[in-house]
Coordinates of C-alpha atoms in Angstrom, one line a residue:
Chain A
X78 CA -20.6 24.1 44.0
X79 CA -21.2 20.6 43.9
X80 CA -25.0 20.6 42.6
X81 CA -24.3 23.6 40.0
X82 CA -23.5 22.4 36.5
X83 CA -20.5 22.6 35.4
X84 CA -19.9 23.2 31.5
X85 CA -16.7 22.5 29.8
X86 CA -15.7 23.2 26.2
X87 CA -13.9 20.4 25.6
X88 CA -14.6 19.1 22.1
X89 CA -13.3 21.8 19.5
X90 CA -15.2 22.4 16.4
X91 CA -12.8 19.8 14.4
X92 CA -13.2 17.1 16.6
X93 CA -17.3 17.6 16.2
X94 CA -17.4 17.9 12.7
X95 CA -14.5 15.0 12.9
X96 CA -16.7 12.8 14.9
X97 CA -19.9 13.7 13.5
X98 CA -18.6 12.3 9.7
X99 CA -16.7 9.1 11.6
X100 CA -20.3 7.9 13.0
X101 CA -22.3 8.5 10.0
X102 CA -19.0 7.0 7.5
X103 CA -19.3 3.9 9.9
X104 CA -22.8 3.3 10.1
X105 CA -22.7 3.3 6.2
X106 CA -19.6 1.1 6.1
X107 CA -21.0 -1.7 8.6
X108 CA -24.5 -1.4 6.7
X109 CA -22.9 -1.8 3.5
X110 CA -20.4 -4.5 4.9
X111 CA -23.1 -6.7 6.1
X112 CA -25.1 -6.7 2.6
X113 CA -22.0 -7.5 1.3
X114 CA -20.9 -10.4 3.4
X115 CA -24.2 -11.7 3.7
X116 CA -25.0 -10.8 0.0
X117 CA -27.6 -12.8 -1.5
X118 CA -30.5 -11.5 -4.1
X119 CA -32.9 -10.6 -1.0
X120 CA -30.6 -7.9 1.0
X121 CA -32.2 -5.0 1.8
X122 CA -29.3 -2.4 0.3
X123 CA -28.2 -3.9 -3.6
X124 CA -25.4 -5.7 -3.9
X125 CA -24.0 -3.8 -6.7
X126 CA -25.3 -0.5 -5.1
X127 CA -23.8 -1.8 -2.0
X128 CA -20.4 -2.6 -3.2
X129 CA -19.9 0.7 -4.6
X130 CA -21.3 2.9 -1.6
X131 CA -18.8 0.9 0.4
X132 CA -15.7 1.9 -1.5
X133 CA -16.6 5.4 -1.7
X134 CA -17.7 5.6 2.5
X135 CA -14.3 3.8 2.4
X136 CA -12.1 6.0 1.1
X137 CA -14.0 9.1 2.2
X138 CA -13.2 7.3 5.8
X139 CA -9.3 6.9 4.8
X140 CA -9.5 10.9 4.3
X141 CA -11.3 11.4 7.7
X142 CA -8.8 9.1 9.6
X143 CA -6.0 11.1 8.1
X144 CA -7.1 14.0 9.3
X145 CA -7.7 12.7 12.7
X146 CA -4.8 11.2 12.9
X147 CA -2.7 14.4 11.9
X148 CA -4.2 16.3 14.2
X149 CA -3.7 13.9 17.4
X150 CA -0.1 14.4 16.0
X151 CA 0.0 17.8 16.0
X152 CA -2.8 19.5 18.6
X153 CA -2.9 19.1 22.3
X154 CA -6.1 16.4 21.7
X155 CA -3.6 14.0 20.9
X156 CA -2.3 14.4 24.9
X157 CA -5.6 12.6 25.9
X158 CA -4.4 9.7 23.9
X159 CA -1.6 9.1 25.5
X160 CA -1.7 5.7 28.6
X161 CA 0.5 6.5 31.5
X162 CA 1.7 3.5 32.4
X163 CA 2.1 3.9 36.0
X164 CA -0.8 2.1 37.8
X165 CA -2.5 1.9 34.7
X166 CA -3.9 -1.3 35.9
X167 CA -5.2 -0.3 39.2
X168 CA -6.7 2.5 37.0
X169 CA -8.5 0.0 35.5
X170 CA -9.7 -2.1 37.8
X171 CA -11.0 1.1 39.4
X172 CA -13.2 2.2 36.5
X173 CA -14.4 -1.0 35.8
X174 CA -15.9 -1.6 39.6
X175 CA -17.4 1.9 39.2
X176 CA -19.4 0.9 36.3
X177 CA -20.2 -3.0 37.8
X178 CA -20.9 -1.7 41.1
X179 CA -20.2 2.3 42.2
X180 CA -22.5 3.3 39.1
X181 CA -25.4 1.6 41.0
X182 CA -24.6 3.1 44.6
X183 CA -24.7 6.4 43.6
X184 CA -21.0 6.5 43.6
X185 CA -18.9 9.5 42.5
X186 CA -17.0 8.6 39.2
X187 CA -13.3 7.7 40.0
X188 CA -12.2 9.4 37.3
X189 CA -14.3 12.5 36.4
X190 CA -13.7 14.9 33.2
X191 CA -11.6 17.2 33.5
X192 CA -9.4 19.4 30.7
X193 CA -6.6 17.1 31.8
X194 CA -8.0 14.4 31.3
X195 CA -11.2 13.6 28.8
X196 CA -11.3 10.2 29.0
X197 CA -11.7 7.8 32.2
X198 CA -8.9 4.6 31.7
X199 CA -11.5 2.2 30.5
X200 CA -12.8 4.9 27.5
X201 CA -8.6 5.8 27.0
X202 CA -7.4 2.0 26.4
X203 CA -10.8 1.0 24.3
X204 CA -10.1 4.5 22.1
X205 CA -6.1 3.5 21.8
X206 CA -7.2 0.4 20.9
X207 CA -10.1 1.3 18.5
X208 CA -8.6 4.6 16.7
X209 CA -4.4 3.1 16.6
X210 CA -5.8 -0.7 15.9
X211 CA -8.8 -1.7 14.3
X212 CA -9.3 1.9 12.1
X213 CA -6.3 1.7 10.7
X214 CA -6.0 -2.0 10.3
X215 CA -9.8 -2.3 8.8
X216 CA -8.6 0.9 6.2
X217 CA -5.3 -1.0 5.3
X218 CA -7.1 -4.2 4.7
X219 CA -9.9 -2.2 2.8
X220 CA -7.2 -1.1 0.0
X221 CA -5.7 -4.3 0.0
X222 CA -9.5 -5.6 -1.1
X223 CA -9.6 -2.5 -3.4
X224 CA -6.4 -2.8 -5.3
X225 CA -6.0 -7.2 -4.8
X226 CA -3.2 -6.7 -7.7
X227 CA -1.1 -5.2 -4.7
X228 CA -1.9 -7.4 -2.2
X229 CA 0.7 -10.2 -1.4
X230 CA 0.0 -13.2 -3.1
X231 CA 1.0 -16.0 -0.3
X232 CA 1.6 -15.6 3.5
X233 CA 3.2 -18.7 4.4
X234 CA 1.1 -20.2 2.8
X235 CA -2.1 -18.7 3.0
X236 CA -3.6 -16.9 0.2
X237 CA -2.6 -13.1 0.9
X238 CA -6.2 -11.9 -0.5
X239 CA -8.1 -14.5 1.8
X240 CA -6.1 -13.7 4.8
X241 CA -6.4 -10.0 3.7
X242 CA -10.6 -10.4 3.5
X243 CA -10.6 -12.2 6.9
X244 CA -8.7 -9.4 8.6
X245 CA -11.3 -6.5 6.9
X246 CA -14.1 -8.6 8.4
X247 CA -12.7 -9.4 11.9
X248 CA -11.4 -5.8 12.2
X249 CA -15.0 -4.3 10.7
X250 CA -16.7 -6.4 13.5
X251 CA -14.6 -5.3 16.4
X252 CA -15.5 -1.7 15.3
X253 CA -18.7 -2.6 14.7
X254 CA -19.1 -4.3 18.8
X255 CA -17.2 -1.0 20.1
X256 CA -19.7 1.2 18.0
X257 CA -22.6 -0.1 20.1
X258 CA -21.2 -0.5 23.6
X259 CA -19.7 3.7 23.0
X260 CA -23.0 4.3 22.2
X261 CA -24.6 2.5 25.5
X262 CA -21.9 4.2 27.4
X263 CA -22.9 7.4 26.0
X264 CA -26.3 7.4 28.7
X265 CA -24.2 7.5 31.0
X266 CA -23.9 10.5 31.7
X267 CA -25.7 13.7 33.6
X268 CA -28.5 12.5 32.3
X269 CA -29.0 9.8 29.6
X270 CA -28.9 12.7 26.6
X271 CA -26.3 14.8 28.0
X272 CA -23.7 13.5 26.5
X273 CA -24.9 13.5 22.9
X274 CA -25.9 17.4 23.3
X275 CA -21.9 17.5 24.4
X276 CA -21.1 16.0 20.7
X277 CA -23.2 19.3 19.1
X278 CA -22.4 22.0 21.1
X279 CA -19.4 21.1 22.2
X280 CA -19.3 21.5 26.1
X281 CA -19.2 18.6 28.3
X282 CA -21.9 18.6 31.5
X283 CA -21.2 17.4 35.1
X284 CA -22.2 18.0 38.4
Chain B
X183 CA 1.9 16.2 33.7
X184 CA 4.5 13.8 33.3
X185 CA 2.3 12.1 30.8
X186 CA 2.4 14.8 28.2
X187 CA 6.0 13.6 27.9
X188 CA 5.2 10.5 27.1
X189 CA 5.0 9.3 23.4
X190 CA 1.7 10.1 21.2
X191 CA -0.1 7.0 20.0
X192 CA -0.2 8.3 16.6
X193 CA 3.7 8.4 16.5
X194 CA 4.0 4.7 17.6
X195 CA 1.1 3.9 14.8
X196 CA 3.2 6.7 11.9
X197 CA 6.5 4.6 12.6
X198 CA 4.8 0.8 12.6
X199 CA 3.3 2.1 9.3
X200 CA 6.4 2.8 7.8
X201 CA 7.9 -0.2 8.8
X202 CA 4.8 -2.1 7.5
X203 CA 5.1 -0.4 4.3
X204 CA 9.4 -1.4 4.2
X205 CA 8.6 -4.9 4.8
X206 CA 5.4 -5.4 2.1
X207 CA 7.8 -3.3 -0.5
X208 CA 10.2 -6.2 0.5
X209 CA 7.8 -8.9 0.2
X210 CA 6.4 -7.4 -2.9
X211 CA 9.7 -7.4 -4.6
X212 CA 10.1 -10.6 -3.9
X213 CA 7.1 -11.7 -5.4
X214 CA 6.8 -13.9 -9.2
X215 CA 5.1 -12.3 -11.4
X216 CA 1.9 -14.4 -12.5
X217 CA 0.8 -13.8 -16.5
X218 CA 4.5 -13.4 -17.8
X219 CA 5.9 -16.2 -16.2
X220 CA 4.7 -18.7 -18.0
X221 CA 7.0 -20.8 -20.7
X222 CA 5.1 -21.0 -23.8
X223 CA 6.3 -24.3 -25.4
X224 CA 8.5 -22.8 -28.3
X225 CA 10.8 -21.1 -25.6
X226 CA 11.6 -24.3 -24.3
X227 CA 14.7 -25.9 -24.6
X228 CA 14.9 -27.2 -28.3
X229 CA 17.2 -30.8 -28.0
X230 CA 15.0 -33.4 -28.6
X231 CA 16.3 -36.7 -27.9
X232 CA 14.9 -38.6 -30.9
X233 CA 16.5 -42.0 -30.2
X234 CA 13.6 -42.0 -27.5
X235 CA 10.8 -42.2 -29.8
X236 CA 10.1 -45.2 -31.5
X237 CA 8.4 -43.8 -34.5
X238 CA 11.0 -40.4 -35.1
X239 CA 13.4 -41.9 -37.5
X240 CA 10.1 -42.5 -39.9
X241 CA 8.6 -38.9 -39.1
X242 CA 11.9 -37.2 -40.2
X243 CA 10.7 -38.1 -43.5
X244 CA 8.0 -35.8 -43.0
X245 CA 9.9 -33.5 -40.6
X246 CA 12.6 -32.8 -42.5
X247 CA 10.3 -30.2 -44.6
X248 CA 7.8 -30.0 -42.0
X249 CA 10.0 -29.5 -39.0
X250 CA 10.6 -25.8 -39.4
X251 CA 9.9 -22.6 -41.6
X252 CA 11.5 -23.6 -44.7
X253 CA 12.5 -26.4 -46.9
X254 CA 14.6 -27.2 -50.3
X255 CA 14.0 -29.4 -52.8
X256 CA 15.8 -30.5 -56.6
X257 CA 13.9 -29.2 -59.2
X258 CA 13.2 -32.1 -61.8
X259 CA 13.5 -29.5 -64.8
X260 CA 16.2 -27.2 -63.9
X261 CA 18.2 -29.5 -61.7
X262 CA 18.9 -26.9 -59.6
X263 CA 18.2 -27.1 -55.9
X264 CA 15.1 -24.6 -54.7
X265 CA 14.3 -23.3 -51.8
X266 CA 11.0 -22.2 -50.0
X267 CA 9.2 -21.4 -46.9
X268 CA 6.8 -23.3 -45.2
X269 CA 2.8 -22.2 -44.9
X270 CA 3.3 -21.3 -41.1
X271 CA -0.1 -23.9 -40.6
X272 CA 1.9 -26.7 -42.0
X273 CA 5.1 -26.3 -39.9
X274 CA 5.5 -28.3 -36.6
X275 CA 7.7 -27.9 -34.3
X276 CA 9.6 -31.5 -32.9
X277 CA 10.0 -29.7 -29.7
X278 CA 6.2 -29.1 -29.2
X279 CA 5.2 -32.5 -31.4
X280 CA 7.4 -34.6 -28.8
X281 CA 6.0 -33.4 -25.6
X282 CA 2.4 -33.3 -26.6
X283 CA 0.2 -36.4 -25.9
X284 CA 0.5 -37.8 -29.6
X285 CA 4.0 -38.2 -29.3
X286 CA 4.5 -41.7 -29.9
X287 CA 2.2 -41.4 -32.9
X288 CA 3.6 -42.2 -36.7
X289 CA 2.7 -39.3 -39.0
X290 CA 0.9 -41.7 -41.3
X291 CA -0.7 -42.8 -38.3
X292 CA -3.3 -40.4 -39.1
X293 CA -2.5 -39.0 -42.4
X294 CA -2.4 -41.3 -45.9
X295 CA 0.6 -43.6 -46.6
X296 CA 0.5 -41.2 -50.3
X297 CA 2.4 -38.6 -48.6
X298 CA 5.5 -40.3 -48.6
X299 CA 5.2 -39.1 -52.7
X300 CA 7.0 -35.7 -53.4
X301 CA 5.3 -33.4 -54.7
X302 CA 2.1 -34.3 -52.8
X303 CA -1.0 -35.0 -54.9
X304 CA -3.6 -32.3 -55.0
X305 CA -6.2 -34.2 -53.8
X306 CA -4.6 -35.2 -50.3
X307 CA -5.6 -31.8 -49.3
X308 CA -9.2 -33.2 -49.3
X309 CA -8.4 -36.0 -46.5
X310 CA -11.0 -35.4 -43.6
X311 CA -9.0 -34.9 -40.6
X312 CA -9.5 -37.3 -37.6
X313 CA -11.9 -35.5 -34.2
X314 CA -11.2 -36.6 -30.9
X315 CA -14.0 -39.4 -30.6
X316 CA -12.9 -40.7 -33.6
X317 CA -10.2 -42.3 -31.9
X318 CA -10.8 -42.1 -28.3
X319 CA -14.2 -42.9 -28.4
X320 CA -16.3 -46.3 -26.2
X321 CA -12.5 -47.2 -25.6
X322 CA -12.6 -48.3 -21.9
X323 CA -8.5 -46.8 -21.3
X324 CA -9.9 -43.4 -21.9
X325 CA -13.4 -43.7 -19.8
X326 CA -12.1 -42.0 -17.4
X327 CA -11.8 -38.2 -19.4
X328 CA -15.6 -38.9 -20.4
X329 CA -15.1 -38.4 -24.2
X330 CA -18.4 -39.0 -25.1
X331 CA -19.5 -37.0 -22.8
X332 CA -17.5 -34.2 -23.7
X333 CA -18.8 -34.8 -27.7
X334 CA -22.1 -34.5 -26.3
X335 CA -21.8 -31.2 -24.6
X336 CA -19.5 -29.9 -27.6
X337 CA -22.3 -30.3 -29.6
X338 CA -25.0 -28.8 -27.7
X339 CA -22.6 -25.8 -27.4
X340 CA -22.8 -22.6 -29.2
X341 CA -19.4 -22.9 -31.1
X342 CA -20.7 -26.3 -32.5
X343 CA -24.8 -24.9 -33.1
X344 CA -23.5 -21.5 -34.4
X345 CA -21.0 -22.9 -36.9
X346 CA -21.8 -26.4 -37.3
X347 CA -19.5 -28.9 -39.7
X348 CA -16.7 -26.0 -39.4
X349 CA -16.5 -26.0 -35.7
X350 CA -14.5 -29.5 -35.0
X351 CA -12.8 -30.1 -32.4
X352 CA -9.5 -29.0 -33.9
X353 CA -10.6 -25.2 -33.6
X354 CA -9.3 -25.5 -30.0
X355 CA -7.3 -28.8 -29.9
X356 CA -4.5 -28.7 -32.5
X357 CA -3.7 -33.2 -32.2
X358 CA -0.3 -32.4 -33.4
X359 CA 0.6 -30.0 -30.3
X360 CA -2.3 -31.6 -27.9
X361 CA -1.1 -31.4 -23.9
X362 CA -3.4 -33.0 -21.2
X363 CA -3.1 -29.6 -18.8
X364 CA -5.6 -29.2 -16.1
X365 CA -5.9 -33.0 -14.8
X366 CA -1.9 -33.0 -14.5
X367 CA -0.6 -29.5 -13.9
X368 CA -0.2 -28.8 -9.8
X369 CA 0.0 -25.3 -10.9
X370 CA -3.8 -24.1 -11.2
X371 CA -2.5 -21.0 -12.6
X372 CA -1.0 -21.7 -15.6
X373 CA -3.9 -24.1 -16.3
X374 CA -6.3 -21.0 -16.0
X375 CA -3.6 -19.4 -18.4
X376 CA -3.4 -22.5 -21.1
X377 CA -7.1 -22.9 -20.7
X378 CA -7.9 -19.2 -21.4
X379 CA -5.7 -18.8 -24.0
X380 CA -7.7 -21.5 -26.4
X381 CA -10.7 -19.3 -26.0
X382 CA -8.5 -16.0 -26.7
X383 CA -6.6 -17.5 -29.5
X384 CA -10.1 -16.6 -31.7
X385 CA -11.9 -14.4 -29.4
X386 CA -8.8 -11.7 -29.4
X387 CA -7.6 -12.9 -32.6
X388 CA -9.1 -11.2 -35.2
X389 CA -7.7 -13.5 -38.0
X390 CA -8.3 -16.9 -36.3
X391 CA -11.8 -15.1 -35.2
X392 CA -12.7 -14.2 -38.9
X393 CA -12.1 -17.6 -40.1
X394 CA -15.6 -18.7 -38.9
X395 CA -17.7 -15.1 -39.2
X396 CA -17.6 -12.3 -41.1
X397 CA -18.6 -10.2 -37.6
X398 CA -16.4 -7.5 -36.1
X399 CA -14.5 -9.3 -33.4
X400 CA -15.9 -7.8 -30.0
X401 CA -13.5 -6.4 -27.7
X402 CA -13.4 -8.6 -24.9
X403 CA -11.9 -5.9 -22.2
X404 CA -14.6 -3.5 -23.2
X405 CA -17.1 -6.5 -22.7
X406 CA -15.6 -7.0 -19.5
X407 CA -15.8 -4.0 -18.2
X408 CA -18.3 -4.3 -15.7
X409 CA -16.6 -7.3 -14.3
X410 CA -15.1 -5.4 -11.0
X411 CA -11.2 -6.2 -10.3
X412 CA -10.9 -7.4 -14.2
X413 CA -7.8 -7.9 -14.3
X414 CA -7.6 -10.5 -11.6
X415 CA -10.5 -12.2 -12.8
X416 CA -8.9 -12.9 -16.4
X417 CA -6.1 -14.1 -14.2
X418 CA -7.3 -16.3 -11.5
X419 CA -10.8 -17.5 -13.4
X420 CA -11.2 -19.6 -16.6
X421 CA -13.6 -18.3 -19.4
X422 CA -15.5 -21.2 -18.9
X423 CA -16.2 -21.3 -15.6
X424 CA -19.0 -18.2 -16.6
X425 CA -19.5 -19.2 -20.2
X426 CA -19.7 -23.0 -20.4
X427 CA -22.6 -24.6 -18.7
X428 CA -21.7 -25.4 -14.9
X429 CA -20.7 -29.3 -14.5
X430 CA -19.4 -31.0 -11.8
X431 CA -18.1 -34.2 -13.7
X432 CA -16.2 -32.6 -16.2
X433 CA -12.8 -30.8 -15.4
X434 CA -12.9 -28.9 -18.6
X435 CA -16.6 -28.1 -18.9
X436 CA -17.3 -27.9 -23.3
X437 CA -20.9 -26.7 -23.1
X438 CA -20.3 -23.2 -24.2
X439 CA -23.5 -21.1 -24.0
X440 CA -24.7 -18.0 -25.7
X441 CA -23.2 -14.9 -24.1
X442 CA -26.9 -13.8 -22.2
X443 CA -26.5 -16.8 -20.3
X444 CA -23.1 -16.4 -19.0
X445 CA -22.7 -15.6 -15.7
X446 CA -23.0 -12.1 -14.1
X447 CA -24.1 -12.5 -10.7
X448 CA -21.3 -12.1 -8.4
X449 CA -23.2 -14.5 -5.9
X450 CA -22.4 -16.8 -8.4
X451 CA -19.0 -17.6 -7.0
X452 CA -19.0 -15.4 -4.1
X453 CA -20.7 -17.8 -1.8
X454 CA -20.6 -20.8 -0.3
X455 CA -22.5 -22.2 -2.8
X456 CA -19.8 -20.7 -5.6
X457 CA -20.2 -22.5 -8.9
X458 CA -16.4 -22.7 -8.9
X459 CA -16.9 -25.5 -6.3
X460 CA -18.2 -27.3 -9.0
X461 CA -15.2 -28.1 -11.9
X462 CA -11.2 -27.4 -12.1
X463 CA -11.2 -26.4 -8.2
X464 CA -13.0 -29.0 -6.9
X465 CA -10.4 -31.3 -8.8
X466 CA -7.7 -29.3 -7.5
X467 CA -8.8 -29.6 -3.7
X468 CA -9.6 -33.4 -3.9
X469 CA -6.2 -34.1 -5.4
X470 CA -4.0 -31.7 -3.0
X471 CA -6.3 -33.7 -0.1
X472 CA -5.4 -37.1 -1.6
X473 CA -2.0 -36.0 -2.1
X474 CA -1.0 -33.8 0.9
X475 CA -3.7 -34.8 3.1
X476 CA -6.5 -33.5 4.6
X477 CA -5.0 -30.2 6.6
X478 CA -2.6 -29.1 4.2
X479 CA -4.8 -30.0 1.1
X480 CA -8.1 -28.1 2.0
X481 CA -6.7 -25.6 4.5
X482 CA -3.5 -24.5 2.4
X483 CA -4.9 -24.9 -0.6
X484 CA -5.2 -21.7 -3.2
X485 CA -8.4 -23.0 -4.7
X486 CA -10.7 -20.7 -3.0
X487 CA -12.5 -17.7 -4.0
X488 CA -12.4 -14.5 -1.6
X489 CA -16.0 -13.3 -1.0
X490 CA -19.2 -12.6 1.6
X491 CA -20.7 -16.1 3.6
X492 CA -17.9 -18.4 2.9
X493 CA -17.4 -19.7 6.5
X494 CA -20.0 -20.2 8.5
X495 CA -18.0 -20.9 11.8
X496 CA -17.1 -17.0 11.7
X497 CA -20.3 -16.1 11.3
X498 CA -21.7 -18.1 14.6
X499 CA -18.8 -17.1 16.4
X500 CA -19.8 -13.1 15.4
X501 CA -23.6 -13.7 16.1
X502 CA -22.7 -15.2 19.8
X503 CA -20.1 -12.2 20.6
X504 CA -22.8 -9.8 19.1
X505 CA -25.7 -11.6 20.9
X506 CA -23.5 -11.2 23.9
X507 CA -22.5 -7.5 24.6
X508 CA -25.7 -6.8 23.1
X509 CA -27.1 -8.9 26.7
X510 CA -24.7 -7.4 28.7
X511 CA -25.7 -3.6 27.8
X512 CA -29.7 -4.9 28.2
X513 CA -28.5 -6.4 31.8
X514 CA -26.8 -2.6 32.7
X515 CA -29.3 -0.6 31.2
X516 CA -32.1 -2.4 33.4
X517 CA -30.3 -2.2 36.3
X518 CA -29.4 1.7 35.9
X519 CA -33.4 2.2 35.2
X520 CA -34.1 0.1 37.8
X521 CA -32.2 2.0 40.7

């Protein structure tokens, strides 16, 4: 039992096609972001060109989000969101010494996939974090940026729209840093592609 | 299973989102409006204490008929007493003539003694009127607003090339209601306001506009309408800061070019670099630092423009946390191959 492969269809055809238009909406957005920020007459994508394929990927991401975030409200997906609290941080700490040190010894994972549970602690907390923090923050801030007429003028202070542009970036570039590390900890897996055949056909590999 | 009972992300996100939205509608509400919120001078409280100024007895000669829409005089033939309105361009208010810069000024001051006569002689109305340098030129008190420097750039403008003798500087400084704004007024604001409204007194006037052409007026909106967020930019931007050539020593630059070589790139001001650096903001910061110091001056200040590459810190910061993770993952990956 434990050398044969074991398939489980785990990701349902929403949360594919779901998925499949997050990654490509946010490789647009941070290309476009960066041309923006650092915009000067050299960048590879327009400025003007960029400005505009921004707020379209933008709002076309609000859309997506929505309908993520509806159906982790309504289908049992949204279970695999939820943290238990108990022992959460022994949790933790036991994923994370399985990917510093168990990974390397051959260790079994701690935490393997089951239809309880999809993701390990580590994945669960940076997902929470990701799809109920930054997304919704960096789509909130994006409108704000959109619309600056509804933005609030003056936060103790502060200029609302400057505060409200340095929260889009800082959020953008946390999204952008989590993008990269999912994607590392996406070879880690049966084998280093398995997990991104799991994305298109749906069933998740172990052994 | 006990965790199934436990409460959904989403929900804790769906009820931080409506409070979110409960406090900005309270915020919002709270908020003063920006473009209607400025007092135009005639709504201002009209008792003027006259006994202040040294020369108002004398002006009330003048005032007295000039002072408001109409007037009444004896009519030498009929003996009966007549009355009549004012040409709106010859009225002045006291209440705007008193606060404006000119306020200690005697009406003959400027114009001839001969209009103390009733009814004024035909040929007064051929008495050149006095410009700015006239008067405030090579005198050292008034160095300091640089108005040579200003008659210089005024007449290497467009306004001054395009219509020559009939552009003066009256077109957009009236003496008689003249009041210094951007050098005094904390409120950068309603000095973008006052400041834009001289250029839109013509420009979106069509009978102040037709005065000096013959040309249909351009709509200014629809000439604006590639300008992204327009509305804010009208609002929070002076016309000049795009259509006047850029200069750091003036606070109200007077070289106005010809439109193709008014500002379009967005670069412009979006960047560190921003031309708006350069005039009325510049002033604004280095006054709020002398006045407030250095922390609440430059850091609380509202003279900034939102944009791409304004603070480098941020951007080193990002590069090192980027640099970073993107080690950490090489570090892993090598290890994983290697074992």
């Amino acid at each position: 039992m434990n050398h044969q492969t074991e398939r489980l269809y785990l990701y349902p055809v929403w949360i594919r096609i779901w998925h499949m238009a997050n990654a490509l909406l946010c490789l647009t957005l941070i290309i476009t972001g960066l041309s923006i920020q650092f915009s000067n007459p050299e960048t590879i994508v327009k400025f003007n060109a960029a400005v505009s394929v921004h707020n379209i990927a933008g709002i076309i991401l609000s859309v997506s989000y929505g309908i993520f975030f509806i159906g982790n409200l309504f289908t049992p997906n949204g279970a695999y969101y939820v943290i238990p609290v108990k022992g959460f941080l022994d949790r933790l700490q036991k994923q994370f010494i399985y990917y510093t040190v168990g990974l390397f010894k051959k260790a079994d994972a701690p935490f393997p996939v089951n239809e309880e549970s999809k993701f390990n602690p580590l994945q669960q907390v940076t997902y929470v974090v990701l799809m109920y923090g930054f997304v919704p923050f960096v789509i909130l801030s994006g409108w704000g940026l959109l619309y600056p007429e509804i933005t609030v003028k003056s936060f103790f202070g502060f200029s609302g729209l400057d505060l409200t542009d340095l929260f889009h970036i800082v959020a953008g570039f946390a999204i952008s840093i989590i993008m990269c590390v999912h994607v590392y900890f996406c070879t880690i897996g049966k084998n280093p592609t398995s997990n991104f055949k799991s994305m298109i056909n749906g069933f998740h590999e172990s052994h | 299973m006990i965790h199934k009972a436990n409460i959904r992300p989403a929900w804790v996100v769906l009820v931080l989102l409506m409070l979110f939205t409960l406090a900005f509608t309270l915020v919002k509400t709270s908020d003063t409006p920006t473009a209607t919120a400025i007092q135009t001078e005639q709504e201002k409280p009209s008792k003027i204490d006259l006994s202040k100024f040294k020369n108002a007895v004398e002006n009330e000669n003048c005032l007295k008929c000039h002072g408001q829409s109409k007037y009444a005089y004896e009519n030498s033939e009929s003996k009966k007493t007549v009355t009549k309105r004012m040409y709106t361009e010859l009225v002045l208010s006291r209440d705007v003539f008193y606060v404006s810069n000119h306020r200690e000024f005697k009406c003959t001051d400027c114009h001839s003694e001969d209009y103390g006569t009733f009814p004024h002689a035909g040929n007064l109305r051929m008495e050149a009127k006095a410009n700015c340098i006239d008067c405030h030129g090579g005198d050292e008190k008034y160095a300091k607003f640089k108005f040579e420097q200003i008659e210089t750039e005024f007449q290497a403008s467009v306004h001054s090339e395009k219509h020559s003798a009939d552009f003066t500087c009256w077109m957009c400084h009236n003496a008689h209601t003249y009041k210094i704004n951007a050098r005094t007024n904390d409120n950068l604001k309603e000095t973008i306001i006052y400041d834009n409204m001289i250029c839109l007194n013509c420009h979106a006037d069509l009978k102040n506009y037709q005065l000096l052409t013959d040309k249909a007026k351009p709509n200014i909106l629809k000439k604006h309408e590639w300008l992204p967020n327009q509305a804010s930019h009208f609002t929070n931007v002076r016309c000049i800061e795009c259509h006047a050539k850029n200069d750091d020593t003036l606070v109200v630059a007077h070289h106005i070019m010809p439109k193709k070589f008014a500002v379009r790139k967005c670069e412009s001001c979006h960047s560190k670099n921003s031309i708006l650096y350069a005039s009325l903001y510049k002033h604004q910061v280095s006054e709020k630092i002398q006045k407030e110091g250095i922390v609440k001056g430059l850091l609380m200040g509202d003279a900034t423009t939102i944009g791409p590459d304004k603070s480098n810190t941020l951007n080193i910061i990002s590069l090192g946390i980027f640099g970073l993770t993107i080690l950490v993952i090489a570090i892993h990956a090598a290890l994983r191959i290697k074992k």
